[in-house]
Amino acid sequence: MSLVTEEIKLKAEIYHGDELCQAKAKELLEEIALPNGLLPLKDIIEVGYNREIGFVWLKQKKSITHKFEKIGRNVSYATEVTAEVEKGKIKKLNGVKAKELLIWLTLNEIYVDDPPTGKITFKAYSGLSRTFPVTAFELEEEKSSGVKDV
């Protein structure tokens, strides 16, 4: 069941198509001072943002699992990811799980201390939390020549 109601959609900015949605997801992360690689979704079909209540949703064609190489952790993203956002924080997160040892933990909050060079903390409903460097979730920006920084 989707948490995105018609009432929420009425006052939201809604975008469709993977290329535009990828750009809008990165813009949103930048706007709320979170690392730009935090949402490595594929084949995004819709992104919506209701600024009035700070509610965001992202829909992708199928769920994916992404490994954040810099921290060696797998994170699973459902076909629909929803959250309430504010500067430096994502709360009431739905659709995201992180693998801790042998079990998947549903994440419900992400926040950054002292952005952009500080630490990022992920909290699960179980009460467990893990903190990592923000840099582990940043994408390397491409130079205008199309060559990535090394």
PDB file of C-alpha atoms in Angstrom:
ATOM      1  CA  MET A   1       0.000   0.000   0.000  1.00  0.00           C
ATOM      2  CA  SER A   2       1.392   3.352  -1.026  1.00  0.00           C
ATOM      3  CA  LEU A   3       1.918   6.082   1.561  1.00  0.00           C
ATOM      4  CA  VAL A   4       1.528   8.679  -1.197  1.00  0.00           C
ATOM      5  CA  THR A   5      -2.068   9.896  -1.023  1.00  0.00           C
ATOM      6  CA  GLU A   6      -3.911  12.042  -3.551  1.00  0.00           C
ATOM      7  CA  GLU A   7      -3.995  14.824  -0.941  1.00  0.00           C
ATOM      8  CA  ILE A   8      -0.185  14.788  -0.722  1.00  0.00           C
ATOM      9  CA  LYS A   9       0.145  14.716  -4.519  1.00  0.00           C
ATOM     10  CA  LEU A  10      -2.125  17.766  -4.984  1.00  0.00           C
ATOM     11  CA  LYS A  11       0.448  20.116  -3.441  1.00  0.00           C
ATOM     12  CA  ALA A  12       3.586  18.344  -4.650  1.00  0.00           C
ATOM     13  CA  GLU A  13       6.146  18.870  -7.371  1.00  0.00           C
ATOM     14  CA  ILE A  14       6.054  15.612  -9.368  1.00  0.00           C
ATOM     15  CA  TYR A  15       8.564  14.500 -11.984  1.00  0.00           C
ATOM     16  CA  HIS A  16       8.590  11.504 -14.333  1.00  0.00           C
ATOM     17  CA  GLY A  17      11.288   9.716 -16.329  1.00  0.00           C
ATOM     18  CA  ASP A  18      14.563   8.294 -15.082  1.00  0.00           C
ATOM     19  CA  GLU A  19      16.923  11.031 -16.279  1.00  0.00           C
ATOM     20  CA  LEU A  20      14.868  13.913 -14.831  1.00  0.00           C
ATOM     21  CA  CYS A  21      14.106  11.969 -11.634  1.00  0.00           C
ATOM     22  CA  GLN A  22      17.800  11.160 -11.086  1.00  0.00           C
ATOM     23  CA  ALA A  23      18.613  14.877 -11.352  1.00  0.00           C
ATOM     24  CA  LYS A  24      15.749  15.881  -9.035  1.00  0.00           C
ATOM     25  CA  ALA A  25      16.739  13.264  -6.424  1.00  0.00           C
ATOM     26  CA  LYS A  26      20.290  14.649  -6.362  1.00  0.00           C
ATOM     27  CA  GLU A  27      18.955  18.237  -6.159  1.00  0.00           C
ATOM     28  CA  LEU A  28      16.792  17.268  -3.203  1.00  0.00           C
ATOM     29  CA  LEU A  29      19.701  15.656  -1.364  1.00  0.00           C
ATOM     30  CA  GLU A  30      21.806  18.773  -1.979  1.00  0.00           C
ATOM     31  CA  GLU A  31      18.960  21.032  -0.796  1.00  0.00           C
ATOM     32  CA  ILE A  32      18.643  19.174   2.506  1.00  0.00           C
ATOM     33  CA  ALA A  33      22.443  18.929   2.962  1.00  0.00           C
ATOM     34  CA  LEU A  34      22.778  15.148   2.567  1.00  0.00           C
ATOM     35  CA  PRO A  35      25.348  13.335   0.393  1.00  0.00           C
ATOM     36  CA  ASN A  36      24.408  13.084  -3.299  1.00  0.00           C
ATOM     37  CA  GLY A  37      25.012   9.319  -3.519  1.00  0.00           C
ATOM     38  CA  LEU A  38      22.557   8.355  -0.784  1.00  0.00           C
ATOM     39  CA  LEU A  39      19.817   7.320  -3.238  1.00  0.00           C
ATOM     40  CA  PRO A  40      21.479   5.172  -5.921  1.00  0.00           C
ATOM     41  CA  LEU A  41      18.160   4.155  -7.482  1.00  0.00           C
ATOM     42  CA  LYS A  42      17.766   2.716 -10.983  1.00  0.00           C
ATOM     43  CA  ASP A  43      14.996   3.209 -13.540  1.00  0.00           C
ATOM     44  CA  ILE A  44      13.151   5.810 -11.463  1.00  0.00           C
ATOM     45  CA  ILE A  45       9.649   6.388 -12.808  1.00  0.00           C
ATOM     46  CA  GLU A  46       8.476   9.117 -10.418  1.00  0.00           C
ATOM     47  CA  VAL A  47       9.827  11.571  -7.850  1.00  0.00           C
ATOM     48  CA  GLY A  48       7.548  13.783  -5.810  1.00  0.00           C
ATOM     49  CA  TYR A  49       8.170  16.447  -3.181  1.00  0.00           C
ATOM     50  CA  ASN A  50       5.491  18.157  -1.121  1.00  0.00           C
ATOM     51  CA  ARG A  51       7.491  21.040   0.338  1.00  0.00           C
ATOM     52  CA  GLU A  52       4.620  22.174   2.556  1.00  0.00           C
ATOM     53  CA  ILE A  53       4.875  19.047   4.724  1.00  0.00           C
ATOM     54  CA  GLY A  54       8.395  17.929   3.731  1.00  0.00           C
ATOM     55  CA  PHE A  55       7.168  14.647   2.255  1.00  0.00           C
ATOM     56  CA  VAL A  56       9.191  12.972  -0.514  1.00  0.00           C
ATOM     57  CA  TRP A  57       8.632   9.826  -2.554  1.00  0.00           C
ATOM     58  CA  LEU A  58      10.607   8.007  -5.212  1.00  0.00           C
ATOM     59  CA  LYS A  59       9.252   5.146  -7.303  1.00  0.00           C
ATOM     60  CA  GLN A  60      11.417   2.832  -9.358  1.00  0.00           C
ATOM     61  CA  LYS A  61      10.546  -0.038 -11.692  1.00  0.00           C
ATOM     62  CA  LYS A  62      11.921  -2.732  -9.384  1.00  0.00           C
ATOM     63  CA  SER A  63      13.602  -2.979  -6.008  1.00  0.00           C
ATOM     64  CA  ILE A  64      17.397  -2.920  -5.982  1.00  0.00           C
ATOM     65  CA  THR A  65      20.271  -3.743  -3.653  1.00  0.00           C
ATOM     66  CA  HIS A  66      23.261  -1.417  -3.764  1.00  0.00           C
ATOM     67  CA  LYS A  67      26.643  -2.001  -2.148  1.00  0.00           C
ATOM     68  CA  PHE A  68      28.293   1.118  -0.781  1.00  0.00           C
ATOM     69  CA  GLU A  69      31.875   0.092  -1.498  1.00  0.00           C
ATOM     70  CA  LYS A  70      33.558   2.606   0.820  1.00  0.00           C
ATOM     71  CA  ILE A  71      31.848   1.065   3.862  1.00  0.00           C
ATOM     72  CA  GLY A  72      31.264  -2.468   2.530  1.00  0.00           C
ATOM     73  CA  ARG A  73      27.523  -2.422   3.274  1.00  0.00           C
ATOM     74  CA  ASN A  74      24.523  -3.533   1.234  1.00  0.00           C
ATOM     75  CA  VAL A  75      21.378  -1.428   1.219  1.00  0.00           C
ATOM     76  CA  SER A  76      18.067  -2.507  -0.310  1.00  0.00           C
ATOM     77  CA  TYR A  77      15.659   0.014  -1.849  1.00  0.00           C
ATOM     78  CA  ALA A  78      12.015  -1.015  -2.427  1.00  0.00           C
ATOM     79  CA  THR A  79      10.047   0.003  -5.516  1.00  0.00           C
ATOM     80  CA  GLU A  80       8.672   2.904  -3.460  1.00  0.00           C
ATOM     81  CA  VAL A  81      10.766   4.911  -0.996  1.00  0.00           C
ATOM     82  CA  THR A  82       9.038   7.575   1.110  1.00  0.00           C
ATOM     83  CA  ALA A  83      10.221   9.926   3.846  1.00  0.00           C
ATOM     84  CA  GLU A  84       9.810  13.234   5.594  1.00  0.00           C
ATOM     85  CA  VAL A  85      12.791  15.497   5.058  1.00  0.00           C
ATOM     86  CA  GLU A  86      14.304  18.574   6.635  1.00  0.00           C
ATOM     87  CA  LYS A  87      17.747  20.165   6.574  1.00  0.00           C
ATOM     88  CA  GLY A  88      20.313  17.465   7.397  1.00  0.00           C
ATOM     89  CA  LYS A  89      17.728  14.784   8.180  1.00  0.00           C
ATOM     90  CA  ILE A  90      15.472  12.119   6.697  1.00  0.00           C
ATOM     91  CA  LYS A  91      12.861  10.732   9.089  1.00  0.00           C
ATOM     92  CA  LYS A  92       9.888   8.369   8.889  1.00  0.00           C
ATOM     93  CA  LEU A  93      11.787   6.589   6.141  1.00  0.00           C
ATOM     94  CA  ASN A  94      10.028   3.678   4.424  1.00  0.00           C
ATOM     95  CA  GLY A  95      11.347   1.271   1.791  1.00  0.00           C
ATOM     96  CA  VAL A  96      15.029   1.145   2.771  1.00  0.00           C
ATOM     97  CA  LYS A  97      16.832  -1.713   4.542  1.00  0.00           C
ATOM     98  CA  ALA A  98      20.496  -2.161   5.431  1.00  0.00           C
ATOM     99  CA  LYS A  99      22.256  -5.473   5.926  1.00  0.00           C
ATOM    100  CA  GLU A 100      23.968  -5.803   9.286  1.00  0.00           C
ATOM    101  CA  LEU A 101      25.883  -9.079   9.562  1.00  0.00           C
ATOM    102  CA  LEU A 102      23.272 -11.637   8.449  1.00  0.00           C
ATOM    103  CA  ILE A 103      20.027  -9.695   8.920  1.00  0.00           C
ATOM    104  CA  TRP A 104      18.289  -6.883   7.091  1.00  0.00           C
ATOM    105  CA  LEU A 105      17.307  -3.936   9.292  1.00  0.00           C
ATOM    106  CA  THR A 106      14.603  -1.505   8.211  1.00  0.00           C
ATOM    107  CA  LEU A 107      15.963   2.028   8.426  1.00  0.00           C
ATOM    108  CA  ASN A 108      13.730   4.817   9.687  1.00  0.00           C
ATOM    109  CA  GLU A 109      16.025   7.801  10.097  1.00  0.00           C
ATOM    110  CA  ILE A 110      19.171   9.265   8.566  1.00  0.00           C
ATOM    111  CA  TYR A 111      20.870  12.421   9.772  1.00  0.00           C
ATOM    112  CA  VAL A 112      24.132  14.300   9.337  1.00  0.00           C
ATOM    113  CA  ASP A 113      26.163  15.990  12.036  1.00  0.00           C
ATOM    114  CA  ASP A 114      28.088  19.058  10.891  1.00  0.00           C
ATOM    115  CA  PRO A 115      27.371  18.811   7.139  1.00  0.00           C
ATOM    116  CA  PRO A 116      29.046  18.410   4.692  1.00  0.00           C
ATOM    117  CA  THR A 117      32.252  17.049   6.234  1.00  0.00           C
ATOM    118  CA  GLY A 118      30.822  15.361   9.314  1.00  0.00           C
ATOM    119  CA  LYS A 119      29.337  11.989  10.055  1.00  0.00           C
ATOM    120  CA  ILE A 120      26.105  10.436   8.790  1.00  0.00           C
ATOM    121  CA  THR A 121      24.033   8.236  11.100  1.00  0.00           C
ATOM    122  CA  PHE A 122      21.531   5.574  10.069  1.00  0.00           C
ATOM    123  CA  LYS A 123      18.939   4.462  12.633  1.00  0.00           C
ATOM    124  CA  ALA A 124      16.786   1.340  12.456  1.00  0.00           C
ATOM    125  CA  TYR A 125      13.380   0.781  14.046  1.00  0.00           C
ATOM    126  CA  SER A 126      15.061  -1.760  16.327  1.00  0.00           C
ATOM    127  CA  GLY A 127      17.028   1.064  17.957  1.00  0.00           C
ATOM    128  CA  LEU A 128      20.353   0.100  16.398  1.00  0.00           C
ATOM    129  CA  SER A 129      22.332   2.832  14.677  1.00  0.00           C
ATOM    130  CA  ARG A 130      25.560   3.100  12.709  1.00  0.00           C
ATOM    131  CA  THR A 131      27.632   6.170  11.916  1.00  0.00           C
ATOM    132  CA  PHE A 132      29.901   6.574   8.885  1.00  0.00           C
ATOM    133  CA  PRO A 133      31.840   9.390   7.202  1.00  0.00           C
ATOM    134  CA  VAL A 134      29.620  11.485   4.906  1.00  0.00           C
ATOM    135  CA  THR A 135      32.230  11.026   2.163  1.00  0.00           C
ATOM    136  CA  ALA A 136      31.325   7.319   1.902  1.00  0.00           C
ATOM    137  CA  PHE A 137      28.008   8.349   0.317  1.00  0.00           C
ATOM    138  CA  GLU A 138      29.177  11.098  -2.021  1.00  0.00           C
ATOM    139  CA  LEU A 139      29.388  10.591  -5.752  1.00  0.00           C
ATOM    140  CA  GLU A 140      32.515  11.794  -7.479  1.00  0.00           C
ATOM    141  CA  GLU A 141      31.571  14.721  -9.694  1.00  0.00           C
ATOM    142  CA  GLU A 142      32.619  14.523 -13.301  1.00  0.00           C
ATOM    143  CA  LYS A 143      34.773  17.280 -14.727  1.00  0.00           C
ATOM    144  CA  SER A 144      33.489  19.162 -17.753  1.00  0.00           C
ATOM    145  CA  SER A 145      35.702  16.972 -19.947  1.00  0.00           C
ATOM    146  CA  GLY A 146      33.762  13.922 -18.768  1.00  0.00           C
ATOM    147  CA  VAL A 147      36.737  12.473 -16.894  1.00  0.00           C
ATOM    148  CA  LYS A 148      36.196  11.533 -13.242  1.00  0.00           C
ATOM    149  CA  ASP A 149      38.520  12.756 -10.501  1.00  0.00           C
ATOM    150  CA  VAL A 150      40.912  10.115  -9.274  1.00  0.00           C
TER     151      VAL A 150
END
